[in-house]
Every structure is written in C-alpha cells, then in structure tokens.
Tab-separated table of C-alpha atoms in Angstrom:
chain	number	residue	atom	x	y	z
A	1	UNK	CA	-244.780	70.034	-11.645
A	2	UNK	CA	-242.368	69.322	-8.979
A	3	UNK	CA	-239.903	66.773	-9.338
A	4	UNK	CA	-241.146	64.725	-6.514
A	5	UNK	CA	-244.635	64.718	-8.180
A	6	UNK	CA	-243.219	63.633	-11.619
A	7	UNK	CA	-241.805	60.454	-10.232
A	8	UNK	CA	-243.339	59.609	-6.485
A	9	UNK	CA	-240.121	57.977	-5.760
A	10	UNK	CA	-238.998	56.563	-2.334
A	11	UNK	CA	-236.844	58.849	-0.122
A	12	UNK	CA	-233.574	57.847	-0.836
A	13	UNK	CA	-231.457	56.121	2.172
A	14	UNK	CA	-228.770	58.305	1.587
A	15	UNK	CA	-230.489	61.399	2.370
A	16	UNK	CA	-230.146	61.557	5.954
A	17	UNK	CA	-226.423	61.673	5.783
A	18	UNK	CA	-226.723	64.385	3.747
A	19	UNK	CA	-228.657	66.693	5.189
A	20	UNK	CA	-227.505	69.630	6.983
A	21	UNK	CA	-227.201	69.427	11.036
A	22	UNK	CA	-230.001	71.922	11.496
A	23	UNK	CA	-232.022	69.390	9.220
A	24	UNK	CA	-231.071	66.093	10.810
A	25	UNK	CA	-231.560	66.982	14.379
A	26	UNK	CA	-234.997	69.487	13.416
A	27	UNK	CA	-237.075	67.563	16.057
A	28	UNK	CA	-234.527	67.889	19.022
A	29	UNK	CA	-234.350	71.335	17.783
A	30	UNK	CA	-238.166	72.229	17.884
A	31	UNK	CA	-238.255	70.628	21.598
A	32	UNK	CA	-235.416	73.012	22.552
A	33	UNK	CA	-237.087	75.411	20.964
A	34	UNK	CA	-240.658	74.807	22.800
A	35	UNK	CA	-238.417	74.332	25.934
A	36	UNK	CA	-237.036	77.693	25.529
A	37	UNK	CA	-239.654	79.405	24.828
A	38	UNK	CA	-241.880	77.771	27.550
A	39	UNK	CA	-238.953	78.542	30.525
A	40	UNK	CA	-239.219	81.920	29.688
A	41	UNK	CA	-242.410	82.491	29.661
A	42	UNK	CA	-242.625	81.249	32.678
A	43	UNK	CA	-239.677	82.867	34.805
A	44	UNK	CA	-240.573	86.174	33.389
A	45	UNK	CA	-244.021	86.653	32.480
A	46	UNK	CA	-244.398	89.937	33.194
A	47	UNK	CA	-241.541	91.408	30.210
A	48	UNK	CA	-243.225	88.682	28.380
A	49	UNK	CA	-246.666	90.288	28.179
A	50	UNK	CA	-245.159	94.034	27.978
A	51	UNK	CA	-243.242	92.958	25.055
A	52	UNK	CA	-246.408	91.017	23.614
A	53	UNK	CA	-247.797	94.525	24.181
A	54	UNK	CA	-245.868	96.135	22.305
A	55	UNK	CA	-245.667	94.780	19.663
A	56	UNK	CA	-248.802	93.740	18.842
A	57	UNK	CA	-251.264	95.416	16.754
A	58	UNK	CA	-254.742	94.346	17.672
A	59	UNK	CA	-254.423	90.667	17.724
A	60	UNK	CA	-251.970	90.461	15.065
A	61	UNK	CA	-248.107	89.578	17.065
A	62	UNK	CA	-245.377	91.103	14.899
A	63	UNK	CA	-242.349	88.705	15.680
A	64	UNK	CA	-244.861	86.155	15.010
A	65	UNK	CA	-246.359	87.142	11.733
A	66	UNK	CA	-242.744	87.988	10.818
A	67	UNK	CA	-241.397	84.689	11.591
A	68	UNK	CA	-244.724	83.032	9.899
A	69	UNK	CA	-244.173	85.202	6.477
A	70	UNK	CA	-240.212	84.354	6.685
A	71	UNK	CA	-241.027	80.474	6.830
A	72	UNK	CA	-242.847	80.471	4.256
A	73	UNK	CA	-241.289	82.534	2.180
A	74	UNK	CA	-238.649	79.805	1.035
A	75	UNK	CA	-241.277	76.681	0.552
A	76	UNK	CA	-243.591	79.201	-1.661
A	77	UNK	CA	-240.452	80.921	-3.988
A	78	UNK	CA	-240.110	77.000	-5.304
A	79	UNK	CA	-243.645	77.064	-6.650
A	80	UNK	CA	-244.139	77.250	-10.307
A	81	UNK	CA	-246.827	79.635	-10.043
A	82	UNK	CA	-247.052	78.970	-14.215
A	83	UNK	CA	-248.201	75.802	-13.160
A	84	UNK	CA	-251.020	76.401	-10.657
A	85	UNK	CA	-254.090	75.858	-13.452
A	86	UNK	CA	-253.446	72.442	-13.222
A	87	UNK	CA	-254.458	71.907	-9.736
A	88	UNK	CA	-257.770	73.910	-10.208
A	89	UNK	CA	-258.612	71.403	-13.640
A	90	UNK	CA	-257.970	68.712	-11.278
A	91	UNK	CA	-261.368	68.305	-9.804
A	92	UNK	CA	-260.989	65.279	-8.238
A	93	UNK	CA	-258.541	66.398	-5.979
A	94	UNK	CA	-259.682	69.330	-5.551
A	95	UNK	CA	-263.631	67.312	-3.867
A	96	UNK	CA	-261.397	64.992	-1.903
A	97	UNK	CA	-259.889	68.066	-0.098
A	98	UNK	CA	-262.902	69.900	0.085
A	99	UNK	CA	-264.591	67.179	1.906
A	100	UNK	CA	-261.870	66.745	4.068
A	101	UNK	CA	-260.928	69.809	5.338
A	102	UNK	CA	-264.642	71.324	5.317
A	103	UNK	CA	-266.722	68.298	6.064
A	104	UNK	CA	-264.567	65.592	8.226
A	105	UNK	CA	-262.256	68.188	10.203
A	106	UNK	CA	-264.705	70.269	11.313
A	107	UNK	CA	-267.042	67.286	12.389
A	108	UNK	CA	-264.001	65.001	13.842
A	109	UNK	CA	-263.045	68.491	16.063
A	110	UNK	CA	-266.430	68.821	17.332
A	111	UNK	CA	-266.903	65.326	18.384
A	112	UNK	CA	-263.499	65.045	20.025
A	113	UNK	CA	-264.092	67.995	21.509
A	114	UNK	CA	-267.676	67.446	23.263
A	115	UNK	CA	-266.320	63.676	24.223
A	116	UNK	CA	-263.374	64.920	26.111
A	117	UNK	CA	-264.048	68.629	27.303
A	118	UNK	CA	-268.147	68.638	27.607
A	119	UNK	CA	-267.268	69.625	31.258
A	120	UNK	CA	-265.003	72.352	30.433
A	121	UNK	CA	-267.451	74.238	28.274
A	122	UNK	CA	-264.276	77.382	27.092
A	123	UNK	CA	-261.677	74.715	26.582
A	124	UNK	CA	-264.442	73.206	24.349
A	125	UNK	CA	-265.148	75.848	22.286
A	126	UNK	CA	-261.193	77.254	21.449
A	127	UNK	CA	-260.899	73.662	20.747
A	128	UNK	CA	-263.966	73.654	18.108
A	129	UNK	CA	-262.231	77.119	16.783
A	130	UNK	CA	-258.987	74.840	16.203
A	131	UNK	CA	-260.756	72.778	13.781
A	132	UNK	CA	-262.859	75.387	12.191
A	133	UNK	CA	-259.715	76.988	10.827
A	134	UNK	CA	-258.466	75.084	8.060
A	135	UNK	CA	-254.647	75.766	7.257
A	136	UNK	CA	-253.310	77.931	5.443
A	137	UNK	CA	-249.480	78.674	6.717
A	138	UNK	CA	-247.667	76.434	8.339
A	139	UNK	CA	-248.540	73.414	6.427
A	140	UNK	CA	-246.465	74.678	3.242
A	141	UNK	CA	-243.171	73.810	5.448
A	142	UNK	CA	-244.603	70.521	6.678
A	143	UNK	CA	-245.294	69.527	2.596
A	144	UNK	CA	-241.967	70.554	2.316
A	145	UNK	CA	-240.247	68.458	4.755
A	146	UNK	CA	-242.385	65.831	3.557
A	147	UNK	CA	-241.512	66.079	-0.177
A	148	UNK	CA	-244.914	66.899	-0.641
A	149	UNK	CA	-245.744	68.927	-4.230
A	150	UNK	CA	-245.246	72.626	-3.877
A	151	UNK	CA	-247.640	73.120	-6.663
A	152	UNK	CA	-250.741	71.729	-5.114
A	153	UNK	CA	-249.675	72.999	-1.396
A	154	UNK	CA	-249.797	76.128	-3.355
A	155	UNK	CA	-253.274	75.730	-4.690
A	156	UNK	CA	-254.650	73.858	-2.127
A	157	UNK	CA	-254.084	76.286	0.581
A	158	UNK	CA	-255.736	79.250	-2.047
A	159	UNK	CA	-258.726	76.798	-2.134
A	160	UNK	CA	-258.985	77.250	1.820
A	161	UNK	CA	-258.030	80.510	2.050
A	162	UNK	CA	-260.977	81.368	0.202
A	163	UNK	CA	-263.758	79.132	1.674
A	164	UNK	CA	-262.270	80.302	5.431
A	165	UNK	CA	-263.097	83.878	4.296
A	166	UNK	CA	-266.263	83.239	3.280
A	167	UNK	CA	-267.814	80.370	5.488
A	168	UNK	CA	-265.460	80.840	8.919
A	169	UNK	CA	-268.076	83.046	10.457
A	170	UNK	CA	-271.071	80.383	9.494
A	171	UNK	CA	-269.177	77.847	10.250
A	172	UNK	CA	-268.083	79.119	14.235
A	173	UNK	CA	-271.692	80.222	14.672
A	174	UNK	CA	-273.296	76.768	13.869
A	175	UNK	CA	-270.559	74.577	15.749
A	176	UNK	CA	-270.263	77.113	18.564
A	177	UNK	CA	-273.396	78.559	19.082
A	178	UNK	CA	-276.088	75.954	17.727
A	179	UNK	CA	-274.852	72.317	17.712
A	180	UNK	CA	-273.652	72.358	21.587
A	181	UNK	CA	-278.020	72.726	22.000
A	182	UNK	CA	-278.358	69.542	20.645
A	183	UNK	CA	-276.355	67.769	22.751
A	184	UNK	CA	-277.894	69.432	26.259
A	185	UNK	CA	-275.368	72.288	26.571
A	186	UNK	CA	-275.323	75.983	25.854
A	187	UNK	CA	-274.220	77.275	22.798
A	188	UNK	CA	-271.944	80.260	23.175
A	189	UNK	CA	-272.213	83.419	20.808
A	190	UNK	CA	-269.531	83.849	17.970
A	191	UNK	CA	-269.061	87.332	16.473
A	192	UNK	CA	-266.601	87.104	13.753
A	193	UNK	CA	-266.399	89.267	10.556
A	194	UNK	CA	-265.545	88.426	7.465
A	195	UNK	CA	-263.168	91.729	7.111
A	196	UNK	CA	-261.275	89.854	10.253
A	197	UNK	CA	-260.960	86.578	8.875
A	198	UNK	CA	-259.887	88.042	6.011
A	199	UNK	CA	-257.053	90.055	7.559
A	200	UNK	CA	-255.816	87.294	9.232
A	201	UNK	CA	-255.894	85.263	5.351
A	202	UNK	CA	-253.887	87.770	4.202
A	203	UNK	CA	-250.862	88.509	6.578
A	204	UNK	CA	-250.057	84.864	6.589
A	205	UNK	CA	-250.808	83.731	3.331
A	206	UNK	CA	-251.392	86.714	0.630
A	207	UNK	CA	-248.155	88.723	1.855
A	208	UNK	CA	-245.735	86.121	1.409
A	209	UNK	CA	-247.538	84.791	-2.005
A	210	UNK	CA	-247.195	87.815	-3.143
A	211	UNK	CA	-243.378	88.703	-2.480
A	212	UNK	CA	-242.508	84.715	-3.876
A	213	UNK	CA	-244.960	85.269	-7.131
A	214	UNK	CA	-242.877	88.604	-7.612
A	215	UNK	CA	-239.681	87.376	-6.683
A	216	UNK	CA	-239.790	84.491	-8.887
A	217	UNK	CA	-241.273	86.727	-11.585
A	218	UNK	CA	-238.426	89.369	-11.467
A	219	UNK	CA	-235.608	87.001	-10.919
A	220	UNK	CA	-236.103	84.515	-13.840
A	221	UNK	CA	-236.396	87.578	-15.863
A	222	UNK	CA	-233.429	88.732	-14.894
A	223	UNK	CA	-231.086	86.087	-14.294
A	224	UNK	CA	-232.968	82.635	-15.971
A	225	UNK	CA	-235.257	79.959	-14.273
A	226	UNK	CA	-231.910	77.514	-13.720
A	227	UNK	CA	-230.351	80.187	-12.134
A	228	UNK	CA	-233.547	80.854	-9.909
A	229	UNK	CA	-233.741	77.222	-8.986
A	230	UNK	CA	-230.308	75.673	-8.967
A	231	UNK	CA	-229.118	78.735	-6.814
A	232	UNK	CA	-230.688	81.747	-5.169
A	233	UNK	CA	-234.022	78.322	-4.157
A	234	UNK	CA	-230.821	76.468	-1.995
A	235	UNK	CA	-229.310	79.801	-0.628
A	236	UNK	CA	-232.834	80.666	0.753
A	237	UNK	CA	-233.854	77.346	1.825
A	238	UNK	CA	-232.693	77.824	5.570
A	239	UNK	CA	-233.990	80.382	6.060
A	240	UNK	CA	-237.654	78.219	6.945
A	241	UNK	CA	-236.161	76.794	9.907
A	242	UNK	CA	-234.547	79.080	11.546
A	243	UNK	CA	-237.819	81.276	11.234
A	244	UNK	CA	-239.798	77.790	12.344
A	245	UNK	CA	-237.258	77.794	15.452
A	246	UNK	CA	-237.821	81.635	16.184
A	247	UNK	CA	-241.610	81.832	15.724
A	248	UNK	CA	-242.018	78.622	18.206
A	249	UNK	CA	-239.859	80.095	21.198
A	250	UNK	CA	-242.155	83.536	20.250
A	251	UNK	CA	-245.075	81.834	20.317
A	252	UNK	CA	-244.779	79.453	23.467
A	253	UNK	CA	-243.404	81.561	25.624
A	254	UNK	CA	-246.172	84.445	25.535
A	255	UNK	CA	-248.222	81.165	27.577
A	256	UNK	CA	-245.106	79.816	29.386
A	257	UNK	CA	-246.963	80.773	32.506
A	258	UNK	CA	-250.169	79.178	32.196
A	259	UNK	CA	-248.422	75.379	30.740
A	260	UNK	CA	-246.743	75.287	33.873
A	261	UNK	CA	-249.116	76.033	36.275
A	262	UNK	CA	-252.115	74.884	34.529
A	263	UNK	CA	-250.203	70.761	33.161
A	264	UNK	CA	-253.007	69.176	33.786
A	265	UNK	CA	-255.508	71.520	31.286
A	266	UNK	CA	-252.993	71.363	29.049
A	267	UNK	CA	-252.812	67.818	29.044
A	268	UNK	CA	-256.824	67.891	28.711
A	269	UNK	CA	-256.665	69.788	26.120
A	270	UNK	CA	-253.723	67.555	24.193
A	271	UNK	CA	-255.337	64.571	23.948
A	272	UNK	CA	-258.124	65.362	21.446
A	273	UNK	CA	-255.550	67.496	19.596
A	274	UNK	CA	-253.314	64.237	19.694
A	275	UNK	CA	-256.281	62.357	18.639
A	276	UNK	CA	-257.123	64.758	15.475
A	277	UNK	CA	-254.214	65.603	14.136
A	278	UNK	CA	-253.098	61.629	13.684
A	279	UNK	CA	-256.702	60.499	12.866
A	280	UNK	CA	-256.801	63.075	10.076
A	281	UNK	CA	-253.710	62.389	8.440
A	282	UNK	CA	-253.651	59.215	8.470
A	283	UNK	CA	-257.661	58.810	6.926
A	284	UNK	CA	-256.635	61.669	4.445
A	285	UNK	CA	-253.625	59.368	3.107
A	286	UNK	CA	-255.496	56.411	2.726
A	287	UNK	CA	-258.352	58.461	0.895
A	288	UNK	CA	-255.503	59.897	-1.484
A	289	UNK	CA	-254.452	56.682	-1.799
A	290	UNK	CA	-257.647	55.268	-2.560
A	291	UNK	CA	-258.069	57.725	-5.567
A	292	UNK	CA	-254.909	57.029	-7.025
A	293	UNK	CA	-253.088	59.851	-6.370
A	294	UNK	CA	-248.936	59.646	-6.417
A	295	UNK	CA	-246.892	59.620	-2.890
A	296	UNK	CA	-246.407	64.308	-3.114
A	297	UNK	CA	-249.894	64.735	-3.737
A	298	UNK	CA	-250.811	62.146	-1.017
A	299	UNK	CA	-248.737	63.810	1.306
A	300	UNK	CA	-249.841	67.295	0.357
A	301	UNK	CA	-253.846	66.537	0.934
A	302	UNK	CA	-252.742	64.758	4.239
A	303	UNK	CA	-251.094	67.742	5.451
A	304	UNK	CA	-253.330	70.055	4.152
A	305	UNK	CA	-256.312	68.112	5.687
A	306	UNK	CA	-254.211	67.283	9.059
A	307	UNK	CA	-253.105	71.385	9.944
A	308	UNK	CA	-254.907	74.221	11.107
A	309	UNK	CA	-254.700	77.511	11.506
A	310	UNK	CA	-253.907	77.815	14.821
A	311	UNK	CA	-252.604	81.946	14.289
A	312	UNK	CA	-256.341	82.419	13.068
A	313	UNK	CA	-257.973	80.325	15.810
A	314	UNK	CA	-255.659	82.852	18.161
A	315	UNK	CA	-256.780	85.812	16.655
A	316	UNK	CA	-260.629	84.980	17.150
A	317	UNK	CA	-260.651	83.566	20.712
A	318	UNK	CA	-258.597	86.279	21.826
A	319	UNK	CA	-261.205	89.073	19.843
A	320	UNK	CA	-264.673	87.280	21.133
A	321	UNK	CA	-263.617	85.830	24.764
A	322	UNK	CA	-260.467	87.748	25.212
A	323	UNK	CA	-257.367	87.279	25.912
A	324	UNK	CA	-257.545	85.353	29.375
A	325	UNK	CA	-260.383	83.300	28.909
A	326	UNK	CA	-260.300	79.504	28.338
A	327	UNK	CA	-261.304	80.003	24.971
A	328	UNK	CA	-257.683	81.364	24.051
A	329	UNK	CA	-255.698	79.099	26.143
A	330	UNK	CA	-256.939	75.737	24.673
A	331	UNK	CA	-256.180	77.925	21.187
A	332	UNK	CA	-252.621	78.479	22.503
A	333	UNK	CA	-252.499	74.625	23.527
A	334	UNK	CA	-253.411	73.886	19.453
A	335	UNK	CA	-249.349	74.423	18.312
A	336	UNK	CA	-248.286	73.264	21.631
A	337	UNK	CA	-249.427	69.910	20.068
A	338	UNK	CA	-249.462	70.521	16.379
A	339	UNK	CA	-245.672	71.120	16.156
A	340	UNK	CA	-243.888	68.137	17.383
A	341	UNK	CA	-246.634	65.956	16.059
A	342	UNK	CA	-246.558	67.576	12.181
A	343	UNK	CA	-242.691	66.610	12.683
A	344	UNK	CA	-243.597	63.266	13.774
A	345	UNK	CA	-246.032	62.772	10.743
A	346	UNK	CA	-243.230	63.813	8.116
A	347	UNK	CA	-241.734	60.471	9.376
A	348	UNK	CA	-244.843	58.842	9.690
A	349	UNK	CA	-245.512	60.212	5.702
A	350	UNK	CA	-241.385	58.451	4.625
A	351	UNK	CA	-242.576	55.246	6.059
A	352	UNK	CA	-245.887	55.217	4.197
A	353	UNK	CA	-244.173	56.180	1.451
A	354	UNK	CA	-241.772	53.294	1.257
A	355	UNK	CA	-244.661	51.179	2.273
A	356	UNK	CA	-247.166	51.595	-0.240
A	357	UNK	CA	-245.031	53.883	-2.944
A	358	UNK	CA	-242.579	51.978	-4.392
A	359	UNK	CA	-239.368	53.227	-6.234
A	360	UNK	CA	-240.355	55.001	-9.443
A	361	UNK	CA	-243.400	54.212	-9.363
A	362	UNK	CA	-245.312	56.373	-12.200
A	363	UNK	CA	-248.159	59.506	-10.961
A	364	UNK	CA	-251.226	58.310	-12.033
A	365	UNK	CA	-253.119	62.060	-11.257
C-alpha cells in the first residue's frame, strides 16, 4: 500500500515550505488559469470554435483528452498495480462507495437540481447528467494532492468505470426522462449507447492505465522498483499540473463567450454544483469515518464520491441536445465549479485530517 495508507499520519507543518512554487501557489494558479482561458474565449470566440473544430473528433477535444491523459499519467505510474486485489477483497469499502457514488450522488443531483432549476427545464437536465457521471479522471490528481491512497483511487475509479458503462444509459433515461413526470414536469428523451459511454471510459481512464501499468511494468524490470520510485515517480510528478493548468485554460475558454454574457445562468447553475460537491464530500468523510477507515482511504472515497465526470457529461449533452443547447452549457458550468472547489476541499480534507486523524495513528482497514 501507499505510504500514506500504512500510517494515516498528519500532514506535516513543514511541508508547505517545501513544496515547489507551482505547488504552493496551485490555487492562484488554477484562477489564472480559468481567467485565461475565460478572456479568451471571450475576445475571440470565433478562432476559438474553428480551432475547437479542428481538432475535435466527434465530441472527443484533442488538447483536452491530451491534457486529461497527461495529468493523470503521473498520479497512476505511483500505483502498485501488484497491489490492486486488495481493494476488490475489501468489501466493505468497496458497498460504502457503491452506495455513494450510485445511490446518494445521483439522488442529491436530482434534488438539487429540480429545487433550484425546475424553471429552467435544459439547465436542469445537463445538471442531472453532471451527477449521473460518476468520476473517473480527474479525481486521481485531487487524491493525490490530498495524500489520498493511490491504490484504492486506482481501484475505485475501475469500480465506476465499469458500472458507468453498463448502467449510464439506465440511469440518464430514468432521471431524465421518467422521474421529472413525477414531479409535474416533462421528462426529456436520453439516447445514449453503451459503445459511447464506453469510448468516453476509455480515452480518459483505460489509455493512461494502460501506458502507467506498462510503464511501471517495463521500468522496474529494467532498472529496479527503488529506482522506479525514488527517481523517474519525482521527475514525472510535474508534469500533472502543468497538464491541470493547460487542460483548464483549453477547456474554459471554448465557453468564454457564453460565462460572460450569460453571469447570471452561470451563477444559477453554480449554486447547486456548490451545494453538491461540498455536501458530498463532506457526508462521504464522515461515512468513511464512521466505518473506520484510515485518513488516505477517507480521503480517497470522499473524492471519489465528491467528482464527476464532467468530460463524459460533455460528451453526452453535446451528442443528444447538441452543442448550443442549455443542456451543454450547464455541463460546461460543472468544472467551472468543480475545479476551484476540489482545490478548496484538499484543504478542507488537511484540516479534517488533523482534526479527527491524529499523528500515527494506526489503519484500522
């Protein structure tokens, strides 16, 4: 397991100091970032939407897949993919994260969303799509920065992966299409595949598992697994930033445009994000608590449980509603939000870790 796992010990004070200055000032740099990308977006839309154009297959967004694979790349080469069985044998874990992320997300989303958008009936539904797709990329660099345990992120997000291939589809059609009826409004129709969710599973998740199972294979061969960890792990290890940094201006400035003509939607659409995002973590911590789990496999449920899959919840608004509609601009707002508060919650995550971890304390999962 990972060393954070073995012990659950407090962040050390110390740390701070000694991080890099692309590490200690990440927040002000993901608000440049969003800034960035936002501006130009919005001064010139136009190249913006050529250059989406091209380079874009379907509704897959090169730069942004790129950048995606790239940041994960570093957080998934530290897994001990040797170790992985252990998370599957682990069946207690394993039901607490099932119910959260395919029983209380899904529900919490839906609620949230028919409370605060039942008169914007397209904002409502790319919001539902939000919490219908469970994540399965980005929250392997918030684990990270959290000290979270690799091993479980690891497993964890397979767990998803697989149940969002099989059950997205159901899933969108009963929260989209049917439950809106029972609460006086019209359901909208969902026609999703599971060939396209799977697509989507595998460009963000199965090509950069596979290059870090291989690399990791083919490199302790070669060299030895101290030389894997103690040196090629650190020389890789910025490399999830700066691709974090990238993919954000990518991202927010193909709907630079709309956020600054439309602040008031976007600020709609924020609030039940806000809402979820903190609601979720914070429930999933206490419920990890409540189990007995240590501090990095706390974290890693609350993260796991917290995320979504925003690139997939893209991908599917844009292919039913298209690419204007509501539908994929309240999916667009979804990292608008996510980002800055996942960054907020690794601080959130230190804090309840000195609170209610103390030093050394022993795993007891």
């Amino acid at each position: 397991m990972s060393e954070n796992s073995a012990s659950g010990t407090s962040r050390p004070a110390s740390v701070h100091r000694q991080l890099s200055i692309l590490d200690r000032y990440l927040t002000l740099w993901i608000f440049l970032a969003m800034s960035i990308g936002v501006s130009i977006g919005f001064l010139i839309p136009n190249a913006v939407a050529d250059f989406n154009t091209a380079v874009s297959i379907g509704t897959t967004n090169i730069p942004i897949a790129l950048g995606l694979i790239l940041m994960m790349y570093p957080p998934l080469a530290k897994v001990r993919y040797e170790e992985l069985g252990d998370v599957f044998r682990n069946w207690k874990l394993l039901g607490l994260s099932l119910l959260q992320n395919w029983v209380i997300g899904p529900v919490l989303m839906f609620g949230l969303a028919i409370i605060f958008l039942r008169g914007y009936p397209e904002y409502m539904a790319g919001l539902i799509l939000i919490g219908l797709a469970r994540c399965i990329a980005m929250v392997i660099v918030w684990n990270e920065l959290a000290h979270g345990d690799t091993e479980y992120a690891a497993g964890l997000v397979a767990f998803n992966s697989v149940f969002q291939v099989l059950f997205y589809s159901v899933y969108a059609y009963v929260f989209i299409t049917v439950l809106p009826t029972w609460f006086g409004m019209e359901g909208a129709m969902v026609n999703i595949t599971i060939g396209e969710i799977a697509k989507s599973v595998f460009i963000y998740l199965g090509i950069p598992f596979l290059a870090c199972f291989f690399t990791r294979l083919i490199l302790i061969r070669v060299k030895s697994k101290e030389w894997y960890h103690r040196r090629f792990i650190p020389k890789i290890s910025p490399i999830t930033l700066i691709a974090l940094l990238f993919t954000i201006i990518v991202m927010f400035s193909l709907k630079g445009e709309y956020i600054v003509q439309l602040p008031m939607d976007v600020v709609r659409i924020a609030i039940p994000l806000l809402i979820y995002f903190v609601v979720m973590f914070l429930v999933s911590f206490m419920m990890g608590k409540a189990i007995g789990a240590d501090y990095s496999k706390t974290a890693t449920l609350s993260f796991t449980a917290a995320s979504n899959n925003f690139e997939l919840a893209i991908a599917v608004a844009v292919a039913v509603f298209g690419i204007s509609s509501g539908q994929a601009f309240a999916a667009v707002i979804g990292p608008l939000v996510e980002v800055p508060v996942m960054i907020g919650l690794v601080n959130v995550a230190f804090w309840l870790q000195r609170r209610f971890y103390p030093l050394r304390q022993s795993a007891t999962i």
